[in-house]
Coordinates of C-alpha atoms in Angstrom, one line a residue:
P1 CA 27.3 -16.1 9.4
A2 CA 26.2 -12.7 6.9
G3 CA 24.5 -15.4 4.6
T4 CA 28.6 -16.6 3.9
S5 CA 28.9 -19.0 5.4
G6 CA 29.4 -21.4 2.1
N7 CA 26.5 -24.2 3.7
F8 CA 24.3 -23.3 0.8
S9 CA 23.2 -25.8 -1.5
L10 CA 20.4 -25.9 -4.7
H11 CA 18.3 -28.9 -4.9
V12 CA 16.0 -30.1 -8.1
V13 CA 12.5 -32.1 -6.5
N14 CA 9.5 -33.3 -8.1
S15 CA 6.0 -31.6 -7.4
N16 CA 4.9 -34.1 -5.0
G17 CA 8.2 -34.3 -3.4
T18 CA 9.9 -37.5 -4.4
D19 CA 13.4 -38.0 -6.3
D20 CA 15.0 -35.0 -4.5
R21 CA 18.8 -34.3 -5.9
R22 CA 20.9 -32.1 -5.1
I23 CA 22.7 -30.2 -8.4
V24 CA 25.1 -27.6 -6.9
D25 CA 26.6 -28.0 -2.8
G26 CA 28.5 -25.7 -0.8
S27 CA 27.6 -22.7 -2.6
T28 CA 29.3 -19.3 -0.3
T29 CA 25.5 -17.3 -1.4
L30 CA 23.0 -19.0 -3.5
S31 CA 19.3 -16.9 -4.3
S32 CA 17.4 -16.6 -7.6
P33 CA 17.4 -19.8 -9.2
S34 CA 16.1 -19.6 -12.7
W35 CA 14.8 -22.8 -14.9
S36 CA 16.2 -22.3 -18.7
A37 CA 13.5 -22.4 -21.1
D38 CA 14.2 -26.0 -22.2
S39 CA 14.5 -26.6 -18.6
R40 CA 18.6 -28.2 -19.0
Q41 CA 19.9 -25.5 -17.2
I42 CA 19.1 -23.6 -14.4
A43 CA 20.6 -20.1 -13.2
Y44 CA 21.1 -18.3 -9.4
S45 CA 23.1 -16.2 -8.2
S46 CA 26.3 -16.3 -5.5
R47 CA 29.2 -14.9 -4.7
N48 CA 32.5 -15.7 -6.5
G49 CA 35.3 -14.3 -4.6
L50 CA 34.4 -11.5 -3.8
D51 CA 31.7 -10.4 -6.4
N52 CA 28.5 -11.6 -7.2
E53 CA 27.7 -13.3 -10.3
I54 CA 25.3 -15.6 -12.1
A55 CA 26.6 -18.9 -12.2
V56 CA 24.7 -21.6 -14.6
V57 CA 24.8 -25.1 -13.9
S58 CA 23.0 -28.1 -15.9
A59 CA 19.7 -29.7 -14.3
S60 CA 21.4 -33.4 -13.9
G61 CA 24.2 -31.8 -11.9
G62 CA 27.9 -31.1 -12.5
S63 CA 30.3 -28.3 -12.7
P64 CA 28.6 -24.5 -12.1
R65 CA 29.9 -22.4 -15.0
W66 CA 30.3 -18.8 -13.6
L67 CA 29.9 -16.1 -16.5
T68 CA 32.3 -13.4 -15.8
F69 CA 30.2 -10.7 -17.6
T70 CA 27.5 -10.6 -15.0
K71 CA 29.5 -9.6 -12.2
G72 CA 27.3 -7.3 -9.9
A73 CA 24.6 -9.0 -11.2
S74 CA 22.0 -10.0 -8.8
R75 CA 19.6 -12.5 -10.7
A76 CA 18.8 -13.3 -14.2
V77 CA 16.4 -15.5 -16.2
F78 CA 16.3 -16.8 -19.1
A79 CA 14.3 -15.4 -22.3
G80 CA 14.5 -18.0 -25.1
N81 CA 18.3 -17.8 -26.2
R82 CA 19.1 -14.9 -24.1
M83 CA 19.5 -14.0 -20.6
V84 CA 17.9 -10.9 -18.5
L85 CA 20.2 -9.6 -15.8
E86 CA 19.6 -7.4 -13.0
G87 CA 22.8 -5.0 -12.4
S88 CA 23.7 -3.3 -9.0
D89 CA 23.2 -0.1 -10.8
G90 CA 19.3 -1.4 -11.2
S91 CA 19.4 -1.6 -14.7
I92 CA 17.8 -4.5 -16.5
Q93 CA 19.7 -6.1 -19.6
S94 CA 18.9 -9.2 -21.5
V95 CA 22.5 -9.9 -23.2
E96 CA 23.7 -13.3 -25.3
P97 CA 24.7 -16.2 -23.1
D98 CA 28.0 -15.3 -24.0
G99 CA 27.4 -11.3 -22.4
S100 CA 27.5 -10.0 -26.3
D101 CA 25.0 -7.6 -27.8
S102 CA 23.7 -6.2 -24.1
R103 CA 20.6 -4.3 -24.2
T104 CA 19.2 -2.6 -21.9
L105 CA 15.5 -2.9 -21.2
V106 CA 14.7 -0.8 -18.1
K107 CA 17.1 1.8 -16.8
Q108 CA 16.5 1.9 -13.2
S109 CA 13.8 -0.4 -11.4
A110 CA 13.8 -2.2 -8.1
G111 CA 14.9 -5.8 -9.3
E112 CA 12.5 -9.1 -10.0
G113 CA 12.0 -8.9 -13.8
A114 CA 10.3 -12.0 -15.1
I115 CA 9.9 -12.5 -18.9
S116 CA 6.2 -13.9 -20.4
A117 CA 5.8 -17.1 -22.2
D118 CA 5.9 -15.6 -25.2
R119 CA 8.6 -13.7 -24.7
T120 CA 6.9 -10.4 -25.6
H121 CA 6.4 -9.1 -22.0
I122 CA 8.3 -8.4 -19.0
A123 CA 7.4 -7.6 -15.5
Y124 CA 9.5 -5.8 -12.8
L125 CA 9.1 -4.1 -10.0
A126 CA 9.4 -0.3 -9.5
T127 CA 9.3 2.5 -7.0
A128 CA 6.5 4.6 -8.2
N129 CA 4.5 7.4 -5.9
G130 CA 6.4 6.4 -2.4
S131 CA 6.1 1.9 -2.9
T132 CA 7.7 -0.5 -5.1
Q133 CA 5.0 -1.4 -8.1
V134 CA 4.7 -4.1 -10.8
F135 CA 5.3 -2.7 -14.3
V136 CA 4.7 -4.1 -17.7
A137 CA 6.1 -2.8 -20.2
N138 CA 7.2 -4.7 -24.2
A139 CA 10.1 -7.5 -24.2
D140 CA 12.4 -4.0 -25.4
G141 CA 11.6 -2.1 -22.7
S142 CA 9.5 0.3 -24.0
H143 CA 5.8 1.2 -23.5
A144 CA 6.2 0.9 -19.4
R145 CA 2.9 0.6 -17.0
N146 CA 2.6 0.5 -13.9
V147 CA -0.5 -2.7 -13.9
S148 CA -0.6 -3.4 -9.7
Q149 CA -1.5 0.1 -8.6
L150 CA -1.9 -0.8 -4.8
S151 CA -2.4 2.3 -2.3
G152 CA -0.5 2.0 1.2
M153 CA 1.0 -1.6 -0.6
D154 CA 4.4 -3.0 -1.7
A155 CA 3.9 -5.7 -4.7
A156 CA 6.6 -8.0 -4.8
H157 CA 7.1 -11.3 -6.9
P158 CA 5.5 -11.0 -10.5
A159 CA 5.5 -14.0 -12.0
W160 CA 3.6 -15.1 -15.0
G161 CA 1.1 -17.7 -15.2
V162 CA -1.0 -19.0 -17.6
N163 CA -3.2 -17.1 -20.9
G164 CA -0.5 -14.4 -20.2
R165 CA -1.9 -13.4 -16.7
L166 CA 0.7 -12.2 -13.7
Y167 CA 0.9 -12.7 -10.4
F168 CA 2.0 -11.0 -7.6
T169 CA 2.0 -10.4 -3.3
A170 CA 1.2 -7.2 -1.8
S171 CA 3.8 -7.2 1.0
G172 CA 5.5 -4.8 3.4
R173 CA 3.0 -2.6 4.9
A174 CA 0.4 -4.1 7.3
G175 CA -2.5 -1.9 7.1
P176 CA -3.4 0.2 9.5
E177 CA -6.0 -2.0 11.6
H178 CA -3.0 -4.7 12.2
T179 CA -0.9 -2.9 14.7
Y180 CA -0.5 -1.1 17.3
V181 CA 1.0 1.7 16.4
G182 CA -1.6 1.9 13.2
L183 CA -4.3 1.7 15.7
S184 CA -3.1 4.2 17.6
L185 CA -2.6 6.4 14.8
A186 CA -6.4 5.6 13.6
E187 CA -7.6 7.5 17.2
A188 CA -4.9 9.5 17.0
A189 CA -6.4 10.8 13.4
N190 CA -10.0 10.5 14.4
L191 CA -10.1 13.0 17.2
L192 CA -7.9 15.8 15.1
E193 CA -10.5 15.0 12.5
A194 CA -13.0 15.7 15.1
V195 CA -11.3 18.3 16.2
L196 CA -10.7 20.1 12.9
L197 CA -14.5 19.6 11.8
A198 CA -16.3 21.1 15.0
G199 CA -13.2 24.0 14.8
I200 CA -14.7 25.1 11.5
L201 CA -18.3 23.9 11.3
L202 CA -19.2 25.2 14.8
V203 CA -17.5 29.2 14.0
A204 CA -21.0 28.8 11.0
V205 CA -23.3 27.8 13.8
R206 CA -22.5 30.7 15.6
R207 CA -22.2 33.8 13.9
W208 CA -23.9 32.7 10.7
R209 CA -27.5 31.6 9.4
V210 CA -25.7 29.5 6.6
P211 CA -28.5 28.3 3.6
F212 CA -29.7 24.7 3.8
G213 CA -27.0 22.6 2.3
T214 CA -24.1 24.6 3.4
F215 CA -23.3 21.5 5.9
T216 CA -23.9 18.9 3.1
V217 CA -21.5 20.1 0.7
A218 CA -18.4 20.9 3.1
L219 CA -18.8 17.5 4.8
T220 CA -18.5 15.5 1.2
L221 CA -15.6 17.9 0.2
F222 CA -13.6 16.9 2.6
A223 CA -14.5 13.3 2.7
L224 CA -13.5 13.0 -1.1
A225 CA -10.4 15.6 -0.1
M226 CA -9.6 13.0 2.3
A227 CA -10.2 9.7 -0.3
T228 CA -7.8 11.1 -2.9
Q229 CA -5.1 10.1 -0.1
T230 CA -6.3 6.4 0.6
D231 CA -8.3 5.4 -2.4
A232 CA -11.6 5.0 0.2
Y233 CA -14.4 7.3 -2.3
Y234 CA -17.1 5.5 -0.5
D235 CA -16.3 7.6 2.6
A236 CA -18.2 10.4 0.8
I237 CA -21.3 8.4 1.6
P238 CA -21.5 9.1 5.4
A239 CA -20.2 12.5 5.0
L240 CA -23.3 13.5 2.6
I241 CA -25.7 11.7 5.0
T242 CA -24.1 13.2 8.0
G243 CA -24.2 16.6 6.5
L244 CA -28.0 16.2 5.4
L245 CA -28.5 15.6 9.5
A246 CA -26.7 18.8 10.7
D247 CA -28.6 20.9 7.9
G248 CA -31.6 19.6 8.6
A249 CA -31.2 20.0 12.4
L250 CA -30.5 23.3 11.6
A251 CA -33.7 24.4 9.5
L252 CA -35.9 22.3 12.3
W253 CA -34.0 23.7 15.4
G254 CA -32.4 26.6 13.5
D255 CA -31.8 29.3 17.1
R256 CA -32.0 26.3 19.6
L257 CA -28.5 24.9 18.3
R258 CA -27.0 28.3 18.6
S259 CA -26.4 28.8 22.5
G260 CA -26.0 26.6 25.3
I261 CA -27.3 22.6 25.7
G262 CA -28.4 22.6 21.8
F263 CA -25.0 24.0 20.7
Y264 CA -23.4 21.4 23.2
A265 CA -25.9 18.2 21.6
F266 CA -24.9 19.6 17.6
A267 CA -21.0 19.8 18.6
F268 CA -21.2 16.1 20.1
A269 CA -23.4 14.6 17.8
L270 CA -22.0 16.4 14.9
P271 CA -18.0 14.0 14.4
A272 CA -20.0 11.5 16.3
V273 CA -22.3 10.4 13.7
F274 CA -19.7 11.4 10.9
F275 CA -17.0 9.0 12.4
S276 CA -20.2 6.3 13.1
G277 CA -21.3 6.6 9.7
Y278 CA -16.8 6.2 8.3
L279 CA -16.7 3.5 10.3
S280 CA -20.5 1.8 8.5
A281 CA -19.0 2.7 5.3
T282 CA -15.2 1.1 6.1
V283 CA -17.0 -2.6 7.1
I284 CA -19.2 -2.5 4.0
A285 CA -16.9 -1.9 1.7
T286 CA -14.2 -4.9 3.0
G287 CA -17.1 -7.7 3.4
G288 CA -18.2 -6.6 6.6
G289 CA -15.5 -6.9 8.4
T290 CA -12.6 -5.6 10.4
S291 CA -10.2 -6.2 12.9
W292 CA -10.3 -3.5 14.7
P293 CA -11.1 -4.3 18.4
P294 CA -14.7 -4.2 20.1
D295 CA -13.7 -1.5 22.5
M296 CA -12.1 0.8 19.7
V297 CA -15.4 0.0 17.3
L298 CA -17.8 1.2 20.1
G299 CA -15.6 4.0 21.7
S300 CA -13.8 6.5 18.5
P301 CA -17.8 7.3 17.2
L302 CA -17.6 8.5 21.5
L303 CA -14.4 10.2 21.5
A304 CA -15.1 12.3 18.5
G305 CA -18.1 13.6 19.8
I306 CA -16.3 14.1 23.4
A307 CA -13.7 16.1 20.8
G308 CA -16.6 17.9 19.3
L309 CA -17.9 18.8 22.6
L310 CA -14.8 20.2 23.7
V311 CA -14.3 22.3 20.9
A312 CA -17.3 24.0 21.8
F313 CA -16.9 24.9 25.2
C314 CA -13.9 27.4 23.2
Y315 CA -16.9 29.3 21.8
E316 CA -19.2 29.0 25.2
P317 CA -17.7 28.1 28.1
P318 CA -20.2 25.7 30.6
L319 CA -19.4 27.7 33.4
P320 CA -19.9 31.5 34.1
P321 CA -17.2 33.6 34.5
A322 CA -16.1 33.9 37.7
T323 CA -16.8 37.2 39.5
D324 CA -14.1 39.3 42.1
A325 CA -15.5 38.5 45.4
S326 CA -13.6 42.0 46.4
A327 CA -16.1 44.4 44.5

């Protein structure tokens, strides 16, 4: 119960699944095993009494040895003749196996420190811009830099491979198109975007004769501003195309689009074309596919157009005002 049942064991097995040997048995808790550089010892995190500590056991078996100076540590990895510990305060420290000569490498992290094979760099997790990212620093903790730089996702489990390459997973935040809540939020954003665009740009159509290029500049700047939050800068392309089409329509039909059926058609087409272009650009940029259901792919531009049309009704009601029957 609560991960403290005392039934945890540590096994060593060949990569093909043979020669399964139980090294530690009946441990209260057991996590984050780590090999020593010479493969003769294994360090792991467990509970010694009431405190988390690091234990070291021979790879051939035997009684574990508690490193009492690691009280509160959640993980330890070997780094040559030294050990790198993750403290309960989020720090990452390098110490001698007897606990002497402690050096703080990272003052604050999210853990999972990993030492490169040549022991010149350390990778670890830390918070950046509201999510967990992989940072790499020199072995002494200097010159730390964000190497994952994921947008909208959390990085985890950094591990060094051959030739100094670093591997990690991206997890923790499903893409918006993968959840029902995300789909609802995406559709809500679509409608809000349509109302915002129509509400501002239709004023220009009704009240002024704006110069050619106004809609192109406005829509492109809008898309670039949104892209700063998502890194989807390819959205500027459909915005540019939609803006050119809108400017061309105004130049071609002029006053016909300032009231009546022409005004309603323009109000519907502007957000509908804009969002259709956005969907097309997303499919192309992500490799030719989307996990949105077909009804949402086809219906979202239609809903965006309807939202723009409803905004147009606010500027020019489709029905004449009611007359006073008693007059």
